[in-house]
Coordinates of C-alpha atoms in Angstrom, one line a residue:
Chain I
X18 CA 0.0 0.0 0.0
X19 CA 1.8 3.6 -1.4
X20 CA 1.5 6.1 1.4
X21 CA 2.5 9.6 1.3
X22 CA 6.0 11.0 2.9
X23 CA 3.6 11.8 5.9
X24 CA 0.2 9.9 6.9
X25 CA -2.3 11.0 9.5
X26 CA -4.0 9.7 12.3
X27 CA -7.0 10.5 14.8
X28 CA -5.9 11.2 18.1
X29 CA -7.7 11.5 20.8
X30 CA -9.3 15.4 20.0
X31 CA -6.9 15.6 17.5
X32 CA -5.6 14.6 14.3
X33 CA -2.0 14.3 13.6
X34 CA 0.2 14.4 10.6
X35 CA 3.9 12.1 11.2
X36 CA 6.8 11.3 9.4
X37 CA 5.9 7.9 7.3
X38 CA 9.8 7.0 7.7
X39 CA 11.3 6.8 11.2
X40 CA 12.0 8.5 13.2
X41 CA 8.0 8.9 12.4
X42 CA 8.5 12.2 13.8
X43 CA 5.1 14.7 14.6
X44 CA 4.9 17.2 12.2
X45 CA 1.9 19.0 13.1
X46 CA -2.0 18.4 14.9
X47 CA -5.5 19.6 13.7
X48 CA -9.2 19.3 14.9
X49 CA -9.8 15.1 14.5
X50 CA -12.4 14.5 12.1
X51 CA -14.7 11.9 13.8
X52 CA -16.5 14.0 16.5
X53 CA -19.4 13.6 19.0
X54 CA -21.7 17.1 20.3
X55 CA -24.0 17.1 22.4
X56 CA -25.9 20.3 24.0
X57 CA -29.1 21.1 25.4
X58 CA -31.1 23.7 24.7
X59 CA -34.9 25.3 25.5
X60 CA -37.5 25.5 22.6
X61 CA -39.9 29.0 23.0
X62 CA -42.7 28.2 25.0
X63 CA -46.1 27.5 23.1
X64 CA -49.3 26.5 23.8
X65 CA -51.1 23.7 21.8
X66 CA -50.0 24.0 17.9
X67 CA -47.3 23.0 15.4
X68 CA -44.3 25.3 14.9
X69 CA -41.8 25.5 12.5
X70 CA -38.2 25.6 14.4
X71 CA -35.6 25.0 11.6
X72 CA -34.3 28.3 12.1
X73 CA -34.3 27.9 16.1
X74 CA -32.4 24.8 15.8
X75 CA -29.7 25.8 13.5
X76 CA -29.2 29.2 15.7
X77 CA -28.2 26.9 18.1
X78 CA -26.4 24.2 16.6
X79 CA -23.9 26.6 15.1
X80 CA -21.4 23.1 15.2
X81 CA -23.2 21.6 12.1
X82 CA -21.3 23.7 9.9
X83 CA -18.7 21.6 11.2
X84 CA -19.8 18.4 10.1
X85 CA -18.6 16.7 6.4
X86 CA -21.1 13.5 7.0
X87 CA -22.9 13.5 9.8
X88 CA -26.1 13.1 11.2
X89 CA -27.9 15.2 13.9
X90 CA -30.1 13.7 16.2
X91 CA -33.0 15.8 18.2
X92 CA -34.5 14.7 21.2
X93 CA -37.5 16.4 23.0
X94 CA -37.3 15.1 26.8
X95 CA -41.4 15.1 27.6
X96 CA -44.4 12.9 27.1
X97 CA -47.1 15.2 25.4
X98 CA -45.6 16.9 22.8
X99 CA -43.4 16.3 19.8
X100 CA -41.0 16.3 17.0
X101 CA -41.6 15.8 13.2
X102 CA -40.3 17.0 9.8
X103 CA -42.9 18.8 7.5
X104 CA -43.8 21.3 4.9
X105 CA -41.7 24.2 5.6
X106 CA -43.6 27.4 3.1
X107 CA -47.0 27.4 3.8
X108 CA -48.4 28.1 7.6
X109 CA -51.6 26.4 6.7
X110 CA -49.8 23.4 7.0
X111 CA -49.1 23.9 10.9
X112 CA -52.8 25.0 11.5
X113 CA -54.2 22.0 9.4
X114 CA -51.9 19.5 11.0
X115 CA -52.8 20.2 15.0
X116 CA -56.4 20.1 14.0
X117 CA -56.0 17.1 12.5
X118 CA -54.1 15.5 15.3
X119 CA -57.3 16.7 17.1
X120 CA -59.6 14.8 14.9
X121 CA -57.6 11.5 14.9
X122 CA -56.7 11.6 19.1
X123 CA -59.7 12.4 20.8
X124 CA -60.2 14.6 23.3
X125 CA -63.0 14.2 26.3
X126 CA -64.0 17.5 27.1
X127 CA -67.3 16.5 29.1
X128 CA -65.1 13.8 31.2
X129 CA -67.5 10.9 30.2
X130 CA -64.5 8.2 31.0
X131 CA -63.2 7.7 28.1
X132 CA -59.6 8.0 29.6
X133 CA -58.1 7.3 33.1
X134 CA -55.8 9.9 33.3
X135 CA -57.3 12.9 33.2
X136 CA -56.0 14.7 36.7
X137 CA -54.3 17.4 34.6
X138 CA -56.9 18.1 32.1
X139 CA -58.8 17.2 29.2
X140 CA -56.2 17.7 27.0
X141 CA -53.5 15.7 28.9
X142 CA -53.9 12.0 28.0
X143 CA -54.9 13.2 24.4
X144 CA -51.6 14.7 24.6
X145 CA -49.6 11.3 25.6
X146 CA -51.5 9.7 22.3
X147 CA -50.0 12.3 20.2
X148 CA -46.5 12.0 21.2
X149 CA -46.3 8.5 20.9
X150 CA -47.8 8.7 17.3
X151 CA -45.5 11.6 16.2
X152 CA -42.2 10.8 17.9
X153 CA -40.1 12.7 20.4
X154 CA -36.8 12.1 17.8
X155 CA -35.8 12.8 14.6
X156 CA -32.6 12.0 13.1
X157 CA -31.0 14.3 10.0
X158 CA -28.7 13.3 7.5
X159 CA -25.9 16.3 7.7
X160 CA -23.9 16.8 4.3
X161 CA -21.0 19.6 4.1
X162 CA -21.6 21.3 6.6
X163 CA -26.1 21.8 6.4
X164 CA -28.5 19.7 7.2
X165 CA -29.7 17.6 4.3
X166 CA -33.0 18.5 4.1
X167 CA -35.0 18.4 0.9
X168 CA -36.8 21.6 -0.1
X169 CA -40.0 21.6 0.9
X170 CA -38.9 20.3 5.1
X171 CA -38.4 21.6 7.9
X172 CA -38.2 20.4 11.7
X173 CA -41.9 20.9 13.3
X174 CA -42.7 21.2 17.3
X175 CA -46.2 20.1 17.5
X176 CA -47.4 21.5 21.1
X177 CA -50.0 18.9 22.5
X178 CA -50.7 21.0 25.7
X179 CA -53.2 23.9 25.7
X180 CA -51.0 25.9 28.0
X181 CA -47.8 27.6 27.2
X182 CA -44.7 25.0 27.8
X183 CA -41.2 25.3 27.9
X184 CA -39.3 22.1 26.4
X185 CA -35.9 21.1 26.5
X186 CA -34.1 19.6 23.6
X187 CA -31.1 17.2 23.6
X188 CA -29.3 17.4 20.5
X189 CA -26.8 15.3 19.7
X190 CA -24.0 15.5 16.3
X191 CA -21.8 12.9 15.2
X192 CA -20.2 12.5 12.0
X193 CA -16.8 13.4 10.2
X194 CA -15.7 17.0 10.4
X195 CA -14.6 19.0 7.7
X196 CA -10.7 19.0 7.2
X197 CA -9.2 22.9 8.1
X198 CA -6.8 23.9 5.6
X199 CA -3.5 23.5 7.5
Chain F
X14 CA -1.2 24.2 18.2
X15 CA 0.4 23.4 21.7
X16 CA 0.3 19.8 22.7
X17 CA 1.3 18.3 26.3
X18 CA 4.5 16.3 26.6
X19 CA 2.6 13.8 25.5
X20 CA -0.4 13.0 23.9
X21 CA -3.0 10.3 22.8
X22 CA -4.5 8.4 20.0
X23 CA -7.7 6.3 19.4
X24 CA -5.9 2.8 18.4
X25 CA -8.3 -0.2 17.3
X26 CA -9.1 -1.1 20.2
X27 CA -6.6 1.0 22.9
X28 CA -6.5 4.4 23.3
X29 CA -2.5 5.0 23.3
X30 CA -0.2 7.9 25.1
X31 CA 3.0 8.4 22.9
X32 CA 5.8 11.1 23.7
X33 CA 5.1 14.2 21.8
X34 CA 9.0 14.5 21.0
X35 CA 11.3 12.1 19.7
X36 CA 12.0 9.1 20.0
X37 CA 7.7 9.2 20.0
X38 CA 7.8 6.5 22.7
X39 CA 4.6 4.2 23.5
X40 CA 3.8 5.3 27.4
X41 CA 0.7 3.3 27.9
X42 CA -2.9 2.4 26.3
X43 CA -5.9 2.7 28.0
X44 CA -9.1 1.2 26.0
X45 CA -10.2 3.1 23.3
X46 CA -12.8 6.4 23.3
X47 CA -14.8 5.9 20.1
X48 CA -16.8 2.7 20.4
X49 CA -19.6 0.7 19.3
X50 CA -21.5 -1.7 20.9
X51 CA -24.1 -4.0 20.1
X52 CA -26.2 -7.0 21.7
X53 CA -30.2 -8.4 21.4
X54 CA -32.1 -10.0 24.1
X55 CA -35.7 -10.6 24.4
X56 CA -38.1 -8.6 26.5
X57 CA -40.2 -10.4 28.9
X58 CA -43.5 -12.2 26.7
X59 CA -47.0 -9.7 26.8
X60 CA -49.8 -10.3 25.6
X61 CA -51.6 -7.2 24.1
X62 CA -51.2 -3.7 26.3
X63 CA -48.5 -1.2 26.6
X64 CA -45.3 -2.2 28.9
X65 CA -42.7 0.6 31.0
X66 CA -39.5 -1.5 30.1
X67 CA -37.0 1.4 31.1
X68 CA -36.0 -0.9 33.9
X69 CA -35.7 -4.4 31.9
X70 CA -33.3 -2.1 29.0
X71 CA -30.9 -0.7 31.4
X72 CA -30.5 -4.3 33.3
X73 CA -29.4 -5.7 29.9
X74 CA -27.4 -3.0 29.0
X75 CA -24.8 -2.3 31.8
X76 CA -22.3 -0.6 28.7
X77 CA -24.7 2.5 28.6
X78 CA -22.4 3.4 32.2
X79 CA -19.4 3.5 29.6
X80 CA -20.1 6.1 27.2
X81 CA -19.8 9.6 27.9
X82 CA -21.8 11.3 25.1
X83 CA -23.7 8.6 22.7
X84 CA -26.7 7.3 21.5
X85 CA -28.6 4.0 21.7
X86 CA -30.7 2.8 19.3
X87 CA -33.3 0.1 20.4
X88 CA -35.1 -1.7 17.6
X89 CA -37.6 -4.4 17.8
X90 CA -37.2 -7.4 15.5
X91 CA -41.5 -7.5 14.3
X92 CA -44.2 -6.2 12.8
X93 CA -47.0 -6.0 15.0
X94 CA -46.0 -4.3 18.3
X95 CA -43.8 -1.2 19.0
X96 CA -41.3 1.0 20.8
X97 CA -42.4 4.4 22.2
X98 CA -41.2 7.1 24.9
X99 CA -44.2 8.0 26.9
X100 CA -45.0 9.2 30.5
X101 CA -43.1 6.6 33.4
X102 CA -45.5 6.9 36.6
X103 CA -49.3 6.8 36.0
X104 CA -49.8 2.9 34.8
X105 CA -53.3 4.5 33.7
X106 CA -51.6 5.8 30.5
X107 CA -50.7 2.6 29.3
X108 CA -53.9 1.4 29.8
X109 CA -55.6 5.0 28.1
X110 CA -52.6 4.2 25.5
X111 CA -53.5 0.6 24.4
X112 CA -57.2 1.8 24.8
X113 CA -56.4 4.9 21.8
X114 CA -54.4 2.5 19.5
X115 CA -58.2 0.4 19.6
X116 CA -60.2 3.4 19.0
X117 CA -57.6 5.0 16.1
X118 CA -57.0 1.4 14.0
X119 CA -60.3 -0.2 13.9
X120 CA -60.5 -4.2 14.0
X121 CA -62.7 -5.9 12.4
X122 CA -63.7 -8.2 14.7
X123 CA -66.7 -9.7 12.7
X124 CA -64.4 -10.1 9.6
X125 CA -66.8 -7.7 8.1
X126 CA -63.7 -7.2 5.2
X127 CA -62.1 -4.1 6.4
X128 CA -58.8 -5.8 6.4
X129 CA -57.7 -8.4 3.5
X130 CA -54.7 -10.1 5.7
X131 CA -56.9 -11.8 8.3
X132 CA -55.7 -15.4 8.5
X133 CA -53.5 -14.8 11.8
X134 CA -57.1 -13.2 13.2
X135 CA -58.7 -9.9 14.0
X136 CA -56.1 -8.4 15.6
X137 CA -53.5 -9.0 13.4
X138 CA -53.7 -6.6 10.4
X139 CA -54.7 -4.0 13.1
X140 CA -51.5 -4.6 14.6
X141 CA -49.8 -3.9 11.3
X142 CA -50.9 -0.6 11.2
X143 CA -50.2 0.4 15.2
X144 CA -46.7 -1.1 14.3
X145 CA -45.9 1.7 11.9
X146 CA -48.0 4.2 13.4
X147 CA -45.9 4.3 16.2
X148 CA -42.7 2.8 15.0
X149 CA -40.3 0.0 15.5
X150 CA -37.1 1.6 17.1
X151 CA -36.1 4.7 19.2
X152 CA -33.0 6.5 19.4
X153 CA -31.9 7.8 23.1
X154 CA -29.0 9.9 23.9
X155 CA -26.8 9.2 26.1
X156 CA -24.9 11.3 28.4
X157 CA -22.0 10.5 31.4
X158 CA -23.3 7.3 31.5
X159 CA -27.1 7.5 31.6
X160 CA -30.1 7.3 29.0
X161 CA -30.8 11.2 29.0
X162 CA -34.7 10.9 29.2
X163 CA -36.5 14.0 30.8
X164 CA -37.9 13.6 34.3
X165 CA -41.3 11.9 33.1
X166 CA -40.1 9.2 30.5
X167 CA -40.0 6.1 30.1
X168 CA -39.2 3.3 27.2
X169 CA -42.2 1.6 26.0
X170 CA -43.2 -1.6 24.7
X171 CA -46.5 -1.7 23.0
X172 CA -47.5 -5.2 22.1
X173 CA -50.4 -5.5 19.6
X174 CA -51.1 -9.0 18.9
X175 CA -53.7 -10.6 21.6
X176 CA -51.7 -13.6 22.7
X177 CA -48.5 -13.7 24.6
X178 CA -45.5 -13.0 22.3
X179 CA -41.3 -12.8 23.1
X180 CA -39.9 -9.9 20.9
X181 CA -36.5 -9.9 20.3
X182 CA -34.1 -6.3 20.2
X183 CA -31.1 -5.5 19.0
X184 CA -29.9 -2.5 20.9
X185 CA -26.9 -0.4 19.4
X186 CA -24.7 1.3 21.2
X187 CA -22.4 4.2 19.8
X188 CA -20.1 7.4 21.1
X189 CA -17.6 8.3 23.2
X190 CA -16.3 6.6 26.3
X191 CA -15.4 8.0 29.7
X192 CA -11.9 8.2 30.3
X193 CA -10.9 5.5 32.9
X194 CA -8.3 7.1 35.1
X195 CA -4.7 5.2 34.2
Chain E
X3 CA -1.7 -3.5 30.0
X4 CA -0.4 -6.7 27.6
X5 CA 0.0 -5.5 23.7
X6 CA 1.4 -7.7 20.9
X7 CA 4.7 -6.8 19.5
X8 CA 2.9 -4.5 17.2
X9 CA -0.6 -2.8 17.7
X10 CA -2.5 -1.2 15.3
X11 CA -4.3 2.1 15.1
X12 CA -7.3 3.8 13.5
X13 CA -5.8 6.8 11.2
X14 CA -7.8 8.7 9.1
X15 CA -8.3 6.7 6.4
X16 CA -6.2 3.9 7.1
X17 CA -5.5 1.5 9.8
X18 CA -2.4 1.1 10.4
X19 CA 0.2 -1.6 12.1
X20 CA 3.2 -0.2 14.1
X21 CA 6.0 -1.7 16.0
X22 CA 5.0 -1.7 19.8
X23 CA 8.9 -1.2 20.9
X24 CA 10.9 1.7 19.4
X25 CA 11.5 2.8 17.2
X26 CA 7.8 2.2 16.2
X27 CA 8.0 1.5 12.9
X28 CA 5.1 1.5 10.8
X29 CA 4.4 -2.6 9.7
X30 CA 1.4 -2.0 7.3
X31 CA -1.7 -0.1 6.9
X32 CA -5.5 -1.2 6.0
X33 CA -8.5 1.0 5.7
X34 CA -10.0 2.3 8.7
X35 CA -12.4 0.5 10.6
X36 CA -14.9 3.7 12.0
X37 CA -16.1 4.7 8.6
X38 CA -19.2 6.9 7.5
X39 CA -20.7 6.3 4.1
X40 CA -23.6 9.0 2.2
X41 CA -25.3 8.3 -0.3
X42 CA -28.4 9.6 -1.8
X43 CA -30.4 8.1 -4.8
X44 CA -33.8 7.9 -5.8
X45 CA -36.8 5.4 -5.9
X46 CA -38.8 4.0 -8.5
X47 CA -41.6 6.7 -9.3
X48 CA -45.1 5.6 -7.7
X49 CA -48.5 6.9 -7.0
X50 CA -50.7 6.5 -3.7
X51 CA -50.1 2.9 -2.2
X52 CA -47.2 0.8 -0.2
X53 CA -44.1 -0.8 -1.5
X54 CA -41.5 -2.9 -0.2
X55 CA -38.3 -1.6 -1.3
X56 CA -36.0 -4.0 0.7
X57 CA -34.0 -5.2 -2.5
X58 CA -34.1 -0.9 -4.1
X59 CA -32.5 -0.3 -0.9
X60 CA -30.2 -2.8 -0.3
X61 CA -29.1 -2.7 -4.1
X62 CA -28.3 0.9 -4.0
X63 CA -26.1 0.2 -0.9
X64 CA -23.7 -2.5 -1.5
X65 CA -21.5 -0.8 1.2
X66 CA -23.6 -2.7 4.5
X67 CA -21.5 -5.5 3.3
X68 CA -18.3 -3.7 4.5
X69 CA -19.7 -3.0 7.7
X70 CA -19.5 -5.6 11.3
X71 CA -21.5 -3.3 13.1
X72 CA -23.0 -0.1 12.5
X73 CA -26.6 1.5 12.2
X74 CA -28.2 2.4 8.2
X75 CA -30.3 5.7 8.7
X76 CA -32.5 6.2 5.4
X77 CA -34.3 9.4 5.0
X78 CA -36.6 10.5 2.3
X79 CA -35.8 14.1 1.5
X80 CA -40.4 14.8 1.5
X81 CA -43.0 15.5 3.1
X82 CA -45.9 13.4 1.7
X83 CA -44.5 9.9 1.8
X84 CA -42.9 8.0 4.1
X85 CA -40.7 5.3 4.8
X86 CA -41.6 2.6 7.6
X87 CA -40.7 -1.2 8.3
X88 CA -43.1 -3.8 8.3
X89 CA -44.7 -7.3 6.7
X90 CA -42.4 -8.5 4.0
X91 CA -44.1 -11.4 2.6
X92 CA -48.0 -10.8 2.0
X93 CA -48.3 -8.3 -0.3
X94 CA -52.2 -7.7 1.1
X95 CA -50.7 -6.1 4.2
X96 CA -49.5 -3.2 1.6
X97 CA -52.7 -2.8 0.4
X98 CA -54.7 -2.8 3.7
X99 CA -51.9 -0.1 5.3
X100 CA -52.7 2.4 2.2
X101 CA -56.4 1.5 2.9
X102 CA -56.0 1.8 6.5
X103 CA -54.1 5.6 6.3
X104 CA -57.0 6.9 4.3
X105 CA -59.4 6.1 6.5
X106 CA -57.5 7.4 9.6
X107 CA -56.4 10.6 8.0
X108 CA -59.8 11.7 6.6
X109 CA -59.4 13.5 2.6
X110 CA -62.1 16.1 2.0
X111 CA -63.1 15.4 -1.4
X112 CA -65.4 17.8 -1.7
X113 CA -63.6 20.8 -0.5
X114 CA -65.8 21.3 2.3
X115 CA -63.2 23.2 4.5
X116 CA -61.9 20.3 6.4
X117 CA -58.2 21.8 5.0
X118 CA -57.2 24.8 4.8
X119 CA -54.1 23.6 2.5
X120 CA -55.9 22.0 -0.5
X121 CA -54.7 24.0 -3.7
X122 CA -52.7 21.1 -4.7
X123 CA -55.7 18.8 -4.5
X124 CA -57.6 17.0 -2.2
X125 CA -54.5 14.1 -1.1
X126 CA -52.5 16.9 -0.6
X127 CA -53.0 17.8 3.2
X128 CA -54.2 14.1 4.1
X129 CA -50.6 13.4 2.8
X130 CA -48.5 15.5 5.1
X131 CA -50.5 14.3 8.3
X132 CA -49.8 10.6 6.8
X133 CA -46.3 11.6 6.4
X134 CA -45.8 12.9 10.0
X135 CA -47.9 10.2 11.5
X136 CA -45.4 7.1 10.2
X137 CA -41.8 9.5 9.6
X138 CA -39.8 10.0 7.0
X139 CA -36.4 8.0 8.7
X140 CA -36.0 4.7 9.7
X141 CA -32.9 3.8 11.4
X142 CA -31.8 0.0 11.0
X143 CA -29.0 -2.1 12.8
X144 CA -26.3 -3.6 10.8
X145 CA -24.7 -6.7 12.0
X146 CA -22.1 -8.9 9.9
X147 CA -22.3 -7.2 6.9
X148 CA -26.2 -7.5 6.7
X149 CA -29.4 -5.3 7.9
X150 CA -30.2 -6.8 10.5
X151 CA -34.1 -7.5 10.1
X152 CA -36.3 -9.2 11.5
X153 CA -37.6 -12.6 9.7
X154 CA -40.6 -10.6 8.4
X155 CA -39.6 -7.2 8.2
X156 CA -38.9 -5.5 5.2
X157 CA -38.7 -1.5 4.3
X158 CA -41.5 0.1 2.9
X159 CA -42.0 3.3 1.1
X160 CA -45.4 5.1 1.3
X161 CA -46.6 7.2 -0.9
X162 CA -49.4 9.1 -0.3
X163 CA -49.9 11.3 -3.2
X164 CA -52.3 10.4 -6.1
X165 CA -49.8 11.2 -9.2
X166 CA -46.4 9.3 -9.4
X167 CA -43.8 10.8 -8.0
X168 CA -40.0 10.1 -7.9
X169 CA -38.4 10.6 -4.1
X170 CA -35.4 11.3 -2.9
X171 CA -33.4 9.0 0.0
X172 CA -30.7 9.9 1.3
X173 CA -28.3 6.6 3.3
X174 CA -26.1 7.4 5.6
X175 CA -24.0 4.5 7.0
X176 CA -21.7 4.5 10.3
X177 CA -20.2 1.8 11.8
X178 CA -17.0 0.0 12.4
X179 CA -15.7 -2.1 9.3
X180 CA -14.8 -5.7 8.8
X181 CA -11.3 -6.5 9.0
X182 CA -10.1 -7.3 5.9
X183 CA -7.2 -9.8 6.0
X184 CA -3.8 -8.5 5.4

């Protein structure tokens, strides 16, 4: 196998270029390329509806211009509301999709027993439903340095609570990061 | 780009210290950062109803304690149950849960010819349907050592089919391990 | 800690095999092990219904055979179809899902207002609920070179628009690679 005069390798946070012929000396470090991120972060607080967040996400993932290949993963940490990718232009989209959620989960206003759980309100359990249908996750492909979505997506908070609520985001980055010119 | 008197690389399967200066002498290897991990065990049999198995996951999977930052995918092996993220302490909203799944995906219990797969019986196709409604897999982060789920969730497993069935998972582990003190 | 008389490491693109004992000498090198793969290509133009792409998938992606372990994320680039996993072998189970979507997500043929997002037809709206309701990602283990499926499960695409329409997936592929012998 024909190897350049110096080679490379991924050190432990960073990525090293040595001698190929002994004395295999160090010639010089940069960023490594394989990389894990993770932050935390707070969505706006909303009351029951579906929002569009791309641009709230990206303002604070900043480190996905980092990223060659990659893929970001998002991860809402509660139980009655949710993550989702969707049409990204027209805002009739949003209002059309909470009430459908509406329509398909229903929702027992007069408290006639059709659910058990129903301390917090009417809309709690429906809530619950709705978050396991639509997913607390989504994973996106990252490619040179942007997410890879395709034209018409974009990342979607769909609020299952009537009142306002403040949710917390995990997001998590792995991939191969772009080489820096040396 | 300043570098300690000595410094580390990710090897196969050992994470190395090497003298930063000539003659670049081996120190020590500790095992390696970046890491992958993978295993599949079956969940305890259920019949049809929606299961808390945060508990049973973690038994099986002791490695989650080694990663620092990561992610672990859980998928289930079939095509009539699921795996969800929904609220851990009310039981009632896994019975409300299973409850909505029945109202949502109607079975035809009378074989009325809603459904044109009913050999297995009415619940199968129905079954079907919850499966990719809700989804086979989820993806959890992982952070100094723990399954980063918010305050109120839980891993779920939603079984659909009326009898009794083992389901098998192969969970994934991937991400960066904690640095063991040398 | 016990190492053989030479160890190896991971570099960037190669793995390489070095002389545990000064003066480190490099043996050998072999591609790298972590890898990340991206790919996007496109499926077979369809109109409403279900498919089973396992084999379009799995053709496009020769590159799971290179992989011991490691996770396939595929993502259609949309937001009125999906892709999901389920029943591989009865091709009714295809035709009751697109039945059984419709009749969950209602479609207002007659423009009576149920949409507020209908100028591209009456599927249109249904479509986008369909598509948030099942996902546009699945995320599937990879073990020995193969997905790692259960005995029934196969990937399905699902469209939910009337007219044919050519989608766009796009593969990502991590995982650490077989050893190839030396």
């Amino acid at each position: 196998m024909s190897l350049p005069s110096s080679y490379t390798f991924t050190a432990n946070s960073t990525h090293c270029f040595v001698h190929r012929f002994p004395p295999h000396r160090l010639l010089t470090c940069k960023p490594s390329k394989m990389s894990w991120f993770q932050k935390s972060f707070s969505l706006k607080a909303q009351s029951r509806g579906s929002y569009l967040i791309t641009p709230e996400v990206t303002s604070n993932l900043p480190e996905i211009g980092d990223y060659k290949v990659g893929l970001l993963n998002l991860f809402i940490q509660h139980t009655s509301c949710a993550l989702s990718l969707n049409e990204n232009w027209d805002s009739d989209v949003r209002l059309d999709m909470t009430d459908a959620m509406n329509r398909i989960v229903v929702e027992d206003k007069k408290y006639e027993g059709i659910y058990r759980h129903d301390a917090e309100g009417s809309d709690d359990m429906p809530a619950h439903v709705k978050s396991s249908l639509i997913g607390v996750s989504v994973t996106i492909p990252i490619t040179d340095g942007r997410l890879n979505l395709g034209t018409w997506q974009g990342i979607y908070y769909m609020e299952f609570r009537n009142s306002k609520h403040r949710r917390s985001v995990v997001a998590t980055i792995q991939g191969e990061k772009t080489s820096s010119t040396s």
